CSV table of C-alpha atoms and ligand atoms in Angstrom, one decimal:
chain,number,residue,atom,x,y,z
V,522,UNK,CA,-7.7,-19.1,9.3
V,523,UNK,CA,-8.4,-16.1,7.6
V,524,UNK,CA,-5.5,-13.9,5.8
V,525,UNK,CA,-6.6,-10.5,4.3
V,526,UNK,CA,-4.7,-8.9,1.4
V,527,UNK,CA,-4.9,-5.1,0.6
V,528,UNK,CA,-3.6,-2.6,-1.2
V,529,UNK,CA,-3.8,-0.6,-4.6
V,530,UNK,CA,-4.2,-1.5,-8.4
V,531,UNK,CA,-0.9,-3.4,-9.7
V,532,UNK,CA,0.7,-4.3,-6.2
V,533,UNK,CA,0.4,-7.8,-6.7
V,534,UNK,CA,-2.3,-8.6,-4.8
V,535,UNK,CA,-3.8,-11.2,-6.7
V,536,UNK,CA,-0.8,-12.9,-7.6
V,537,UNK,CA,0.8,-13.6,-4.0
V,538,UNK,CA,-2.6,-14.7,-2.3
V,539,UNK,CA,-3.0,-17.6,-5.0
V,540,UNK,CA,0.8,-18.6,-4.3
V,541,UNK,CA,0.0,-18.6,-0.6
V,542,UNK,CA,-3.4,-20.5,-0.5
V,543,UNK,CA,-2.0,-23.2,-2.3
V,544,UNK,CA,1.3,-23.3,0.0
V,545,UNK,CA,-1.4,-23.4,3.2
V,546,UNK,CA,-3.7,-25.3,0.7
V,547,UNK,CA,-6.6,-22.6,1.7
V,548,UNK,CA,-9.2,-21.0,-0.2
V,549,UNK,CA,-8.4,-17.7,-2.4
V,550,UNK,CA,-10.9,-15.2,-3.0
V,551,UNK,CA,-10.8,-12.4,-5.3
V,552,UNK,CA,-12.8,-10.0,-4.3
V,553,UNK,CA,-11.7,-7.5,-7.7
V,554,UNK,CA,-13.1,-10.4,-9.9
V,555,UNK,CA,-16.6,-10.1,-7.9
V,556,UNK,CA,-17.0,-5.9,-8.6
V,557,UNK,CA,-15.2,-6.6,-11.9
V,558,UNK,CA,-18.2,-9.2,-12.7
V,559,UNK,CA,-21.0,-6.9,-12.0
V,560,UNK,CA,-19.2,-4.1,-13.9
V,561,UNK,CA,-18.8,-6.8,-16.9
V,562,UNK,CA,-22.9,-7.1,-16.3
V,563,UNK,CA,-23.8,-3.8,-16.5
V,564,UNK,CA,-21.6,-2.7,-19.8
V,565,UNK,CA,-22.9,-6.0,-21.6
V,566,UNK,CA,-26.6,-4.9,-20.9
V,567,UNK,CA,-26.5,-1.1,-21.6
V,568,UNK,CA,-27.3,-0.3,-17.9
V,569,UNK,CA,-26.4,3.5,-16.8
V,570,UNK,CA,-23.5,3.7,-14.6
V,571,UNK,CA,-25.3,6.7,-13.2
V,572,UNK,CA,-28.5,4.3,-12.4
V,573,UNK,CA,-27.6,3.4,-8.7
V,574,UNK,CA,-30.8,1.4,-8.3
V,575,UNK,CA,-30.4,-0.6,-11.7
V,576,UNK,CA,-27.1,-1.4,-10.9
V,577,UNK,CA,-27.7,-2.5,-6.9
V,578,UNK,CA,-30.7,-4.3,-8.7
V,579,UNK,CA,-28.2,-6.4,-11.2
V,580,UNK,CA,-25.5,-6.5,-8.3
V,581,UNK,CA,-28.2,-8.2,-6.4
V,582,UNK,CA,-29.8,-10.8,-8.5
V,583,UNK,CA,-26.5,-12.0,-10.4
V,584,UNK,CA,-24.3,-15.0,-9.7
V,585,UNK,CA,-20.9,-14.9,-9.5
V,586,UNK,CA,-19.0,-18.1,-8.8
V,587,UNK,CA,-15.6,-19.6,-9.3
V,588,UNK,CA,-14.3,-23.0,-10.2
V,589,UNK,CA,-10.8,-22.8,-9.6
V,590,UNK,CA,-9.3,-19.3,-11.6
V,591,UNK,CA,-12.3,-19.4,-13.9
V,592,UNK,CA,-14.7,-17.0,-12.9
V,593,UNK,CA,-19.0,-17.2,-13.9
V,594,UNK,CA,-21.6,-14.3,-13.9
V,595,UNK,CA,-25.2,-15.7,-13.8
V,596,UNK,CA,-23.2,-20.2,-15.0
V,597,UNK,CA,-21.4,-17.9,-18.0
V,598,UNK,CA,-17.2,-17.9,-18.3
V,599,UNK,CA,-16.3,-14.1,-18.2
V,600,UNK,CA,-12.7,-15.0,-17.0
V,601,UNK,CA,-11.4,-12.9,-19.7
V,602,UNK,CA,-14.4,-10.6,-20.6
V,603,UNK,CA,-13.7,-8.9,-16.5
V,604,UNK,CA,-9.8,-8.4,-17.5
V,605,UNK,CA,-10.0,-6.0,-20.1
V,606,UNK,CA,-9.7,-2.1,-19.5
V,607,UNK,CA,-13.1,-0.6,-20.2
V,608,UNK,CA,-13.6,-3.0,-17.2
V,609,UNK,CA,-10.9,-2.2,-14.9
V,610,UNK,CA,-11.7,1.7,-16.2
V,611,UNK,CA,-15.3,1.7,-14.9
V,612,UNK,CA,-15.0,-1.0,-11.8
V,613,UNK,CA,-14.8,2.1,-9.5
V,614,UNK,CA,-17.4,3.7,-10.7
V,615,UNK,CA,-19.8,0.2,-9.7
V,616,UNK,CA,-17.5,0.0,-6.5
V,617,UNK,CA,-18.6,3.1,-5.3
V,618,UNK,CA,-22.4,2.3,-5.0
V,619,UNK,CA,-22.8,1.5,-1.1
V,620,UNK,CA,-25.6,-1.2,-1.6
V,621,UNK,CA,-23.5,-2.7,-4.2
V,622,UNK,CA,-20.8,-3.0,-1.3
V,623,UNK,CA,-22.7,-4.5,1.4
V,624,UNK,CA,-24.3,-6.9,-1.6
V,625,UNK,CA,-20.2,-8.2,-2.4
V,626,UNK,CA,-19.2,-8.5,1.4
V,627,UNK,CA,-22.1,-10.1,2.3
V,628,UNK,CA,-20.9,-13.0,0.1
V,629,UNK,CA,-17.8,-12.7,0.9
V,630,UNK,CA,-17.9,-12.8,4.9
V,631,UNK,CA,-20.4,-15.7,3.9
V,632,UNK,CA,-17.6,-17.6,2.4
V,633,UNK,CA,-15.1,-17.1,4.9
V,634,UNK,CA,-17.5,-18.2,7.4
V,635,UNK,CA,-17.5,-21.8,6.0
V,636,UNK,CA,-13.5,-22.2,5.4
V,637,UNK,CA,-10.2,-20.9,5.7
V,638,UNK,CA,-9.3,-18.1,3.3
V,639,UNK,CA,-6.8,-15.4,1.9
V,640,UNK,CA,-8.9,-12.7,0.3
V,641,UNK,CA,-7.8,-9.8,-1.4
V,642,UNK,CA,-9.3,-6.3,-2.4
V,643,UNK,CA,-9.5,-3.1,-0.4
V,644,UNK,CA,-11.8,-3.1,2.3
V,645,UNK,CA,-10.4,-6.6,3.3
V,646,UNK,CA,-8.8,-6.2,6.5
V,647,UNK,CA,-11.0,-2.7,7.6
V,648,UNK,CA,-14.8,-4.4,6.1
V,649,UNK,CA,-14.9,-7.6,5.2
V,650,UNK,CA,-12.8,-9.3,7.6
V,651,UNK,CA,-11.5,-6.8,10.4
V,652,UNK,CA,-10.9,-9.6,12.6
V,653,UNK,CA,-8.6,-11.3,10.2
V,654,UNK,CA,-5.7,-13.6,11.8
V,655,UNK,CA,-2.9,-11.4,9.0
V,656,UNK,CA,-3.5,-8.1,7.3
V,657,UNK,CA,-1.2,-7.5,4.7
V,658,UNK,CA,-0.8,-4.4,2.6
V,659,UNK,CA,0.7,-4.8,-0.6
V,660,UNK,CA,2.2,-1.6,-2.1
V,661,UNK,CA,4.9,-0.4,-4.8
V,662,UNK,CA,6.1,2.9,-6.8
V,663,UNK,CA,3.1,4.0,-9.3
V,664,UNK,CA,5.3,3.7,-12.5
V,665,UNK,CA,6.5,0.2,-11.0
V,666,UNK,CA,2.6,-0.9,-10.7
V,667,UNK,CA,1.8,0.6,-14.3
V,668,UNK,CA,4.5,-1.2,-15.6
V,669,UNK,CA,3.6,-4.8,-13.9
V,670,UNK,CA,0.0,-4.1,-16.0
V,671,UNK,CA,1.5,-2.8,-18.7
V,672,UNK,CA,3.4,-5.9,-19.1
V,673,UNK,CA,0.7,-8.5,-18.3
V,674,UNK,CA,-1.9,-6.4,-20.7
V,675,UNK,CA,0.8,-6.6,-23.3
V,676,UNK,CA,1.3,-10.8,-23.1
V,677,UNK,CA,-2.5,-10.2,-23.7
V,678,UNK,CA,-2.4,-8.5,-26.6
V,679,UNK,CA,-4.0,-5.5,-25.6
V,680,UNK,CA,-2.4,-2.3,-26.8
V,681,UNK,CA,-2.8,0.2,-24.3
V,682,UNK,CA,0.4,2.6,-24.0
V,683,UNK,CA,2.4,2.9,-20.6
V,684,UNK,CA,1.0,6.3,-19.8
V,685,UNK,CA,-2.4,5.2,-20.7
V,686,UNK,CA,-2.1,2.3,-18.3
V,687,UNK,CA,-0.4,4.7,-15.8
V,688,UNK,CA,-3.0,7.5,-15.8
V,689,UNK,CA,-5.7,4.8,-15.7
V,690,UNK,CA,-3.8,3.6,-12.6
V,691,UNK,CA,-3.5,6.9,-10.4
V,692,UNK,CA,-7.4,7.8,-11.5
V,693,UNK,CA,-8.4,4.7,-9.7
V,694,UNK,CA,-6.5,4.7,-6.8
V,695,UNK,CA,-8.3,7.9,-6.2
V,696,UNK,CA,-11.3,6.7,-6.9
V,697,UNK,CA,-10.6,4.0,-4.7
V,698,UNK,CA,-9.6,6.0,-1.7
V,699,UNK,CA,-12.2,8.6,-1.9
V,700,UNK,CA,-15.3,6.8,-1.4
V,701,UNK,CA,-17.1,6.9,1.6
V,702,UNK,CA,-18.2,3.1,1.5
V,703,UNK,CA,-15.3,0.2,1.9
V,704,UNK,CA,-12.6,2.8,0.9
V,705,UNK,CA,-9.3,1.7,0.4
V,706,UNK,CA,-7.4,2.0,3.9
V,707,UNK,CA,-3.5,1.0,5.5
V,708,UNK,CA,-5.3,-0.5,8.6
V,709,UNK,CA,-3.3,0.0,11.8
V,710,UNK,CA,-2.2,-3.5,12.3
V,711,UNK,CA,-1.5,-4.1,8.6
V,712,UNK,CA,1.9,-5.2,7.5
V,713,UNK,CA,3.2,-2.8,5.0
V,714,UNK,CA,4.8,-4.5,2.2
V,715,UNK,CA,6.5,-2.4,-0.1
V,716,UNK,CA,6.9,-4.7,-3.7
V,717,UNK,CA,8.7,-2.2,-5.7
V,718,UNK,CA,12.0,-3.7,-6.9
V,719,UNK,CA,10.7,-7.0,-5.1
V,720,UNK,CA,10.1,-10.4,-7.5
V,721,UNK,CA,7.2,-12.7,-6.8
V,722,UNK,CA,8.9,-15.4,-5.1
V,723,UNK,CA,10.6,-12.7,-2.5
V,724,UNK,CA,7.1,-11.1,-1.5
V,725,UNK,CA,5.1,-14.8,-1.1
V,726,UNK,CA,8.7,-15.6,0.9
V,727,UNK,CA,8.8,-12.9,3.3
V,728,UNK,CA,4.5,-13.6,3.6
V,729,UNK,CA,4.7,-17.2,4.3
V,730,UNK,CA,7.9,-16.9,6.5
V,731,UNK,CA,5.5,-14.2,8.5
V,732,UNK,CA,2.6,-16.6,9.1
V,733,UNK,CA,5.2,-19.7,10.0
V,734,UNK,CA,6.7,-17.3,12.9
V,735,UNK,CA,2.5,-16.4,14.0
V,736,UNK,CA,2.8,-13.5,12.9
V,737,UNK,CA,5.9,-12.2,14.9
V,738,UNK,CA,7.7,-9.0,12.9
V,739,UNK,CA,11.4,-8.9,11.9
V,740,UNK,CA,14.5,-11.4,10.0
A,1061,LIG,O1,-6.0,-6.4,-9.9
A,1061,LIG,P1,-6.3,-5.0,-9.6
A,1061,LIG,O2,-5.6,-4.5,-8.4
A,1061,LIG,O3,-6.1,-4.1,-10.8
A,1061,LIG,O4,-7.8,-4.8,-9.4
A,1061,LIG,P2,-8.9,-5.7,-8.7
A,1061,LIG,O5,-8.4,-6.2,-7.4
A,1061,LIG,O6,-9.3,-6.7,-9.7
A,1061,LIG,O7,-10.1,-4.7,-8.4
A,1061,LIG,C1,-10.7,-4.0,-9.4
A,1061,LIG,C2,-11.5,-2.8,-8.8
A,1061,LIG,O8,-12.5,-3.4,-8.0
A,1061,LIG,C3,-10.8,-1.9,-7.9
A,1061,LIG,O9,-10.1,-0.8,-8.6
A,1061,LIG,C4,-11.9,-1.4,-7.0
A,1061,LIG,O10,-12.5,-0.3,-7.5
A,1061,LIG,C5,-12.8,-2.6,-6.9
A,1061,LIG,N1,-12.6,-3.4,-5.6
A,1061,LIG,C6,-13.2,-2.9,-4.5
A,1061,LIG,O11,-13.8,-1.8,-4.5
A,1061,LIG,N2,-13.2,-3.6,-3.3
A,1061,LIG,C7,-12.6,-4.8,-3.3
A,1061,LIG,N3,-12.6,-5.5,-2.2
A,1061,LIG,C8,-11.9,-5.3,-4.5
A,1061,LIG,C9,-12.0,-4.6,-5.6
């Protein structure tokens, strides 16, 4: 089975497809932590954002792997290090590199390929796995989304205001609409699920209940 999971920064994403794979006990992927990884590379070795080729080149040659929700660049923990908002700031900006693409859905489709998965991102159900068995997009208010982070960044530690986080927020859902490669889309046969003023339990409830009727709308 494969389940894709789209939709923009602070929807929940994340959250819901690790409650559902271990309700249908399947493999979760999250694609962010892979573009987050490379990003992590490339600020922790000086490379130039604006150096396409040296960027494709690390994107290329690194290994990103996950045991469980700890995530590895090249056999080192960066679980954290991929969390923190210079990352999330500048993930767009490595997102945006077509080769970089292809690189990260290569691995991903190669994954999927082996086992059942949920994955989520933003090219999931129009890229990576257009042929999915459920598309779900995962959306909610801007100032609901930058609140969710603002919240979780917070428990952190990390003091970043509410109108940072917010700004931070719209500048990359543009960025991640915008792009010509694997940008973030509402594929036709999607289902919209709008999480503002929704808990947790109530969005992987109404997901679940979707996949136990195969898939049929309504309730
Ligand atoms: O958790 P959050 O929604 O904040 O972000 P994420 O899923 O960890 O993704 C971080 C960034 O990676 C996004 O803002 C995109 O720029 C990029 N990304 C992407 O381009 N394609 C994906 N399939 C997943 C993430």
């Amino acid at each position: 089975m494969q389940i894709a999971v789209d939709g923009p920064a602070g929807a929940g994403k994340s959250t819901i497809a690790k409650i559902i794979a271990k309700q249908l006990g399947i493999q979760y992927l999250d694609t962010g932590a892979m573009y987050r990884a490379i990003t992590y590379g490339v600020l922790s070795r000086g490379i130039d954002f604006e150096d396409q080729q040296a960027v494709t080149a690390l994107a290329q040659n690194s290994e990103i792997s996950f045991e469980g929700s700890e995530v590895f660049l090249d056999g080192r923990r960066v679980t954290e290090e991929i969390r923190t908002p210079e990352v999330s700031k500048n993930t767009s900006r490595v997102a945006c590199i077509a080769a970089v693409r292809q690189c990260m859905v290569a691995q991903q489709r190669a994954i999927a390929g082996r086992q059942s998965v949920i994955m989520d991102g933003r090219d999931i159900g129009s890229v990576v796995l257009p042929e999915a068995d459920y598309k779900f997009y995962l959306d909610a208010s801007v100032e609901e989304r930058a609140r969710r982070r603002f919240e979780e960044l917070k428990a952190k530690g990390t003091d970043k205001s509410l109108e940072e986080i917010k700004a931070d927020i719209i500048t990359r859902d543009y960025n991640d609409s915008h792009r010509e490669e694997g940008p973030l889309v509402c594929t036709e046969d999607a289902v919209v699920v709008d999480t503002t003023g929704m808990d947790i339990q109530g969005v992987s409830q109404y997901i679940l209940s979707f996949i136990e009727r195969g898939g049929q709308r309504g309730l």
